[in-house]
Short mmCIF file of C-alpha atoms in Angstrom, two decimals:
data_model
loop_
_atom_site.label_atom_id
_atom_site.label_comp_id
_atom_site.label_asym_id
_atom_site.label_seq_id
_atom_site.Cartn_x
_atom_site.Cartn_y
_atom_site.Cartn_z
CA MET A 1 -8.24 -22.96 -27.00
CA GLY A 2 -9.55 -20.05 -24.96
CA THR A 3 -10.87 -16.55 -25.42
CA VAL A 4 -9.27 -13.15 -25.93
CA LEU A 5 -10.46 -12.36 -22.40
CA ARG A 6 -8.44 -15.25 -21.02
CA ALA A 7 -5.24 -14.03 -22.71
CA LEU A 8 -5.80 -10.45 -21.52
CA LEU A 9 -6.35 -11.62 -17.95
CA GLN A 10 -3.17 -13.71 -18.13
CA GLN A 11 -1.29 -10.56 -19.17
CA ARG A 12 -2.49 -8.91 -15.97
CA HIS A 13 -2.17 -12.01 -13.77
CA LEU A 14 -5.92 -11.99 -13.12
CA GLN A 15 -6.73 -15.43 -14.49
CA THR A 16 -8.06 -16.84 -11.19
CA VAL A 17 -11.62 -16.13 -10.11
CA SER A 18 -10.52 -14.58 -6.81
CA ALA A 19 -8.02 -12.21 -8.45
CA PHE A 20 -10.52 -11.28 -11.15
CA ASN A 21 -13.32 -10.54 -8.70
CA ARG A 22 -11.06 -8.29 -6.64
CA GLU A 23 -10.43 -6.24 -9.78
CA TYR A 24 -14.14 -6.48 -10.65
CA ASP A 25 -15.11 -4.99 -7.28
CA ARG A 26 -12.47 -2.27 -7.55
CA LEU A 27 -13.93 -1.09 -10.86
CA ALA A 28 -17.52 -1.56 -9.71
CA GLN A 29 -16.84 0.79 -6.81
CA LYS A 30 -15.99 3.49 -9.37
CA ILE A 31 -18.57 2.66 -12.05
CA ASP A 32 -21.59 1.57 -9.99
CA PRO A 33 -21.14 0.66 -6.29
CA THR A 34 -24.32 -1.42 -6.36
CA LEU A 35 -22.42 -4.01 -8.45
CA VAL A 36 -19.74 -4.65 -5.81
CA GLY A 37 -19.81 -8.30 -4.78
CA PHE A 38 -21.73 -9.42 -7.87
CA GLY A 39 -18.84 -10.66 -10.00
CA PRO A 40 -19.09 -14.01 -11.80
CA LYS A 41 -19.21 -17.27 -9.88
CA LYS A 42 -16.36 -19.72 -10.35
CA ALA A 43 -18.04 -21.94 -12.98
CA GLN A 44 -19.32 -18.95 -14.90
CA PHE A 45 -15.91 -17.27 -14.85
CA TYR A 46 -14.11 -20.30 -16.26
CA ARG A 47 -16.74 -20.63 -19.00
CA TRP A 48 -15.84 -17.05 -19.96
CA LEU A 49 -12.20 -18.07 -20.25
CA SER A 50 -12.87 -21.23 -22.25
CA GLY A 51 -15.50 -19.70 -24.53
CA GLU A 52 -18.11 -22.28 -23.56
CA ILE A 53 -20.93 -19.74 -23.42
CA SER A 54 -24.09 -19.46 -25.49
CA GLY A 55 -24.21 -15.65 -25.48
CA LEU A 56 -22.63 -12.57 -23.98
CA PRO A 57 -22.64 -11.97 -20.21
CA TYR A 58 -25.34 -9.96 -18.47
CA PRO A 59 -25.27 -6.19 -19.17
CA ASP A 60 -23.87 -5.33 -15.72
CA HIS A 61 -20.98 -7.76 -16.25
CA CYS A 62 -20.41 -6.21 -19.68
CA ARG A 63 -20.18 -2.74 -18.14
CA ILE A 64 -17.39 -3.83 -15.81
CA LEU A 65 -15.57 -5.76 -18.53
CA GLN A 66 -15.75 -2.71 -20.81
CA GLY A 67 -14.22 -0.60 -18.04
CA MET A 68 -11.52 -3.21 -17.49
CA PHE A 69 -10.65 -3.48 -21.20
CA PRO A 70 -11.71 -0.18 -22.82
CA ASN A 71 -9.82 -0.87 -26.06
CA TRP A 72 -11.80 -4.04 -26.77
CA SER A 73 -15.46 -4.56 -27.57
CA ILE A 74 -17.39 -7.18 -25.59
CA ASP A 75 -17.75 -9.31 -28.74
CA GLU A 76 -13.98 -9.23 -29.25
CA LEU A 77 -13.30 -10.28 -25.64
CA PHE A 78 -15.19 -13.53 -26.20
CA GLU A 79 -13.66 -14.41 -29.55
CA SER A 80 -11.49 -17.55 -29.67
CA TYR A 81 -7.76 -17.04 -29.26
CA SER A 82 -5.04 -19.69 -29.13
CA GLY A 83 -1.89 -17.58 -29.33
CA SER A 84 0.44 -16.34 -26.64
CA PRO A 85 -0.91 -13.71 -24.22
CA GLU A 86 2.20 -11.61 -24.89
CA ASP A 87 1.32 -11.43 -28.60
CA LEU A 88 -2.14 -10.00 -27.96
CA VAL A 89 -1.86 -6.24 -28.41
CA ARG A 90 -4.50 -3.66 -29.28
CA ALA A 91 -3.75 -0.04 -29.94
CA PRO A 92 -6.04 2.39 -28.09
CA ARG A 93 -9.21 3.28 -29.95
CA ALA A 94 -10.22 6.86 -30.51
CA THR A 95 -13.37 7.43 -28.47
CA ALA A 96 -13.98 11.15 -28.92
CA GLN A 97 -15.84 12.91 -31.65
CA THR A 98 -13.85 16.01 -32.44
CA ALA A 99 -15.86 19.21 -32.54
CA LYS A 100 -14.06 20.50 -35.62
CA ALA A 101 -16.63 19.18 -38.03
CA GLN A 102 -15.47 18.85 -41.58
CA ASN A 103 -18.66 20.37 -42.93
CA GLY A 104 -17.82 23.69 -41.29
CA ARG A 105 -20.73 23.84 -38.85
CA ASP A 106 -20.27 26.29 -35.98
CA LEU A 107 -19.90 24.25 -32.79
CA ALA A 108 -18.68 27.20 -30.68
CA ASP A 109 -15.84 26.14 -28.38
CA VAL A 110 -16.83 22.47 -28.06
CA GLU A 111 -13.70 20.38 -28.53
CA ALA A 112 -15.05 16.86 -28.02
CA VAL A 113 -18.26 15.01 -27.30
CA TYR A 114 -18.53 11.57 -25.65
CA ALA A 115 -21.59 9.37 -25.51
CA THR A 116 -21.10 8.55 -21.81
CA ARG A 117 -18.89 9.49 -18.90
CA LEU A 118 -17.13 6.14 -19.21
CA ASP A 119 -16.12 6.95 -22.79
CA PHE A 120 -14.80 10.30 -21.59
CA LEU A 121 -12.80 8.75 -18.74
CA ARG A 122 -11.19 6.25 -21.08
CA ALA A 123 -10.06 9.02 -23.41
CA MET A 124 -9.23 11.62 -20.74
CA PRO A 125 -8.46 9.85 -17.44
CA PRO A 126 -8.30 12.15 -14.40
CA GLN A 127 -4.69 11.11 -13.78
CA GLU A 128 -3.79 12.94 -16.99
CA LEU A 129 -6.42 15.66 -16.77
CA PHE A 130 -5.37 16.89 -13.32
CA LYS A 131 -1.67 16.01 -13.41
CA THR A 132 -0.29 19.51 -14.03
CA ALA A 133 -3.39 21.56 -13.12
CA ARG A 134 -2.99 24.78 -11.18
CA THR A 135 -6.72 25.13 -10.47
CA VAL A 136 -9.46 22.48 -10.42
CA ASP A 137 -13.11 23.43 -9.87
CA LEU A 138 -15.74 20.71 -9.52
CA ALA A 139 -19.50 20.83 -8.95
CA GLY A 140 -21.98 18.00 -9.14
CA LEU A 141 -23.32 15.20 -6.98
CA SER A 142 -20.63 12.98 -5.42
CA LEU A 143 -17.62 14.15 -7.50
CA ASN A 144 -16.45 10.58 -8.06
CA MET A 145 -13.96 11.62 -10.75
CA LEU A 146 -11.79 13.18 -8.04
CA CYS A 147 -12.81 11.28 -4.92
CA GLN A 148 -13.04 7.72 -6.31
CA GLN A 149 -10.64 7.78 -9.26
CA TYR A 150 -7.85 9.95 -7.90
CA SER A 151 -5.86 8.74 -4.90
CA ASP A 152 -5.36 10.63 -1.64
CA THR A 153 -1.65 10.70 -2.39
CA ASP A 154 -2.20 12.27 -5.82
CA ILE A 155 -4.56 14.90 -4.40
CA LEU A 156 -2.02 15.77 -1.72
CA ARG A 157 0.69 15.99 -4.40
CA LEU A 158 -1.42 18.49 -6.30
CA LEU A 159 -1.82 20.60 -3.17
CA GLU A 160 1.89 20.43 -2.44
CA ASN A 161 2.52 21.66 -5.99
CA GLY A 162 0.30 24.68 -5.37
CA THR A 163 -3.00 23.54 -6.94
CA VAL A 164 -6.17 25.19 -5.69
CA ILE A 165 -9.09 22.73 -5.66
CA ARG A 166 -12.69 23.83 -5.12
CA CYS A 167 -15.26 21.05 -4.60
CA LEU A 168 -19.02 21.67 -4.50
CA PHE A 169 -21.07 18.61 -3.48
CA LEU A 170 -24.81 18.06 -3.43
CA ASP A 171 -25.53 18.29 0.29
CA PRO A 172 -25.86 14.79 1.82
CA ALA A 173 -28.11 16.32 4.49
CA GLY A 174 -30.34 18.15 2.00
CA THR A 175 -33.60 17.31 0.26
CA SER A 176 -32.32 17.44 -3.33
CA ILE A 177 -30.06 14.41 -2.96
CA ARG A 178 -32.97 12.33 -1.67
CA ALA A 179 -35.03 13.44 -4.64
CA ARG A 180 -32.20 12.32 -6.94
CA GLU A 181 -32.05 8.91 -5.24
CA ILE A 182 -35.74 8.44 -6.05
CA GLU A 183 -35.26 9.66 -9.62
CA GLU A 184 -32.40 7.21 -10.25
CA GLY A 185 -34.26 4.37 -8.53
CA HIS A 186 -31.69 3.88 -5.77
CA PRO A 187 -32.40 2.59 -2.26
CA SER A 188 -32.81 5.38 0.25
CA GLY A 189 -29.43 6.59 1.51
CA LEU A 190 -27.24 5.19 -1.27
CA LEU A 191 -26.25 8.51 -2.86
CA THR A 192 -26.34 10.22 0.52
CA ASN A 193 -23.85 7.78 2.02
CA LEU A 194 -21.61 7.79 -1.07
CA THR A 195 -21.47 11.60 -1.14
CA ASP A 196 -20.84 11.80 2.60
CA ALA A 197 -18.01 9.26 2.27
CA ASN A 198 -16.44 11.23 -0.59
CA ILE A 199 -16.57 14.46 1.41
CA ARG A 200 -14.97 12.71 4.37
CA THR A 201 -12.25 11.42 2.06
CA LEU A 202 -11.34 14.97 1.07
CA GLU A 203 -11.61 16.17 4.66
CA ARG A 204 -9.11 13.47 5.61
CA VAL A 205 -6.74 14.67 2.89
CA ARG A 206 -7.19 18.25 4.03
CA ARG A 207 -6.17 17.33 7.57
CA ARG A 208 -2.81 16.26 6.17
CA VAL A 209 -2.20 19.71 4.69
CA THR A 210 0.30 21.84 6.60
CA PRO A 211 0.45 25.65 6.82
CA GLN A 212 3.42 25.47 4.47
CA THR A 213 1.43 23.69 1.74
CA PRO A 214 1.06 26.18 -1.13
CA GLY A 215 -2.17 24.74 -2.51
CA SER A 216 -5.62 24.60 -0.93
CA LEU A 217 -8.63 22.27 -0.86
CA LEU A 218 -11.96 24.04 -0.40
CA ILE A 219 -15.21 22.14 0.17
CA LYS A 220 -18.78 23.42 -0.01
CA VAL A 221 -22.22 21.87 -0.32
CA TYR A 222 -25.42 23.05 -2.01
CA ASP A 223 -29.04 21.92 -1.90
CA GLN A 224 -30.65 22.60 -5.27
CA PRO A 225 -32.18 20.42 -8.01
CA ILE A 226 -29.17 18.85 -9.68
CA ARG A 227 -28.70 19.82 -13.32
CA PHE A 228 -25.02 19.59 -14.29
CA ASN A 229 -21.71 18.02 -13.37
CA ILE A 230 -19.04 20.63 -14.09
CA THR A 231 -15.26 20.31 -13.98
CA ILE A 232 -13.05 23.27 -14.92
CA ILE A 233 -9.28 22.95 -15.19
CA ASP A 234 -6.91 25.93 -15.19
CA SER A 235 -9.77 28.29 -16.11
CA THR A 236 -9.33 26.93 -19.65
CA ILE A 237 -10.98 23.53 -20.09
CA CYS A 238 -14.56 22.78 -19.05
CA VAL A 239 -16.02 19.27 -18.85
CA MET A 240 -19.82 19.37 -18.58
CA GLN A 241 -22.44 16.65 -18.19
CA PRO A 242 -26.20 17.08 -17.84
CA TYR A 243 -27.96 14.89 -15.29
CA LEU A 244 -30.55 12.90 -17.21
CA PRO A 245 -33.92 11.76 -15.79
CA SER A 246 -33.80 8.23 -14.38
CA ALA A 247 -30.20 7.65 -15.51
CA ARG A 248 -26.98 7.39 -13.56
CA GLY A 249 -24.27 9.97 -14.13
CA VAL A 250 -21.97 7.46 -15.83
CA GLU A 251 -24.56 7.13 -18.62
CA SER A 252 -24.70 10.84 -19.34
CA PRO A 253 -23.19 12.43 -22.48
CA THR A 254 -20.08 14.49 -21.79
CA PHE A 255 -18.99 17.70 -23.49
CA VAL A 256 -15.48 19.16 -23.42
CA SER A 257 -15.05 22.85 -24.25
CA ARG A 258 -11.97 25.05 -24.30
CA LYS A 259 -11.94 28.76 -23.55
CA SER A 260 -11.57 30.62 -26.83
CA GLY A 261 -12.48 34.24 -26.15
CA ALA A 262 -15.70 33.85 -28.12
CA ALA A 263 -19.14 32.93 -26.83
CA GLY A 264 -19.45 29.22 -26.10
CA LEU A 265 -20.03 26.51 -23.51
CA TYR A 266 -16.95 27.42 -21.51
CA GLY A 267 -18.19 30.90 -20.62
CA THR A 268 -21.70 29.65 -19.87
CA PHE A 269 -20.68 26.90 -17.49
CA SER A 270 -17.87 28.86 -15.89
CA GLU A 271 -20.52 31.39 -14.86
CA VAL A 272 -22.81 28.58 -13.67
CA PHE A 273 -20.03 27.20 -11.48
CA GLU A 274 -19.12 30.57 -9.98
CA GLY A 275 -22.77 31.28 -9.19
CA MET A 276 -23.23 27.90 -7.53
CA TRP A 277 -19.97 28.30 -5.58
CA ALA A 278 -21.01 31.73 -4.31
CA ASP A 279 -24.34 30.31 -3.11
CA GLY A 280 -22.78 27.18 -1.57
CA ASN A 281 -22.34 26.62 2.16
CA GLU A 282 -19.64 25.26 4.40
CA ARG A 283 -20.48 21.74 5.49
CA ALA A 284 -21.75 21.58 9.05
CA THR A 285 -19.33 19.83 11.40
CA ALA A 286 -20.73 16.63 12.87
#
């Protein structure tokens, strides 16, 4: 007898502690880099698989497990299961709240609302969101949705297909990013180093672009109090998140709006992006 988690890990060939912790660290790097290296110890891991636990894992472990198995609740992962791993199937759960409310309330052009960025990413992964995009505009802090969750190869493929990508980062050398580190309770330099690494990732991709490449990758930085994370695809879809006090970006509610021709979130945040882009600066060369 084991747990649902054990069967799901067997499906993915992650049933050893070393294999599991490699996957744990890979997801932690995307969800919260401070959790890298803090996966379960061997004895703890095998208690998870056997079900010999008195309660659910620590919240940080639960966050990674939820990212690993988004279609299952944490309670379900630790239920007993004695069947074959191949027989364990769960259809994807709907995670979005559609904006077309049945009571007829006017919600402008809002198409979906998600409680957190993680819920949004499960429902609308960047691999699908950007796959056929002709333009992608991003403004925020470290732009992890592109830099951490989209491979160099996929970014280059977009550029080779003619996509124009504009990226506006909070300046790693500025004062606003240090203020945000304090607000989120991070050690000094954590967000600075992450943002700098993400910019360098895109600069590395850009060096692979040839004069014949039809697309372009433009990078700017800004140094202002951070208010929103904005992603606009094909001048049609806008994904917006506010930055909350003392909370990481992954915990922020996420709104998806679609350009409709009427007043709404799309027009508001499209103007915000264009204003920020116009005021942004080229990153100084080290």
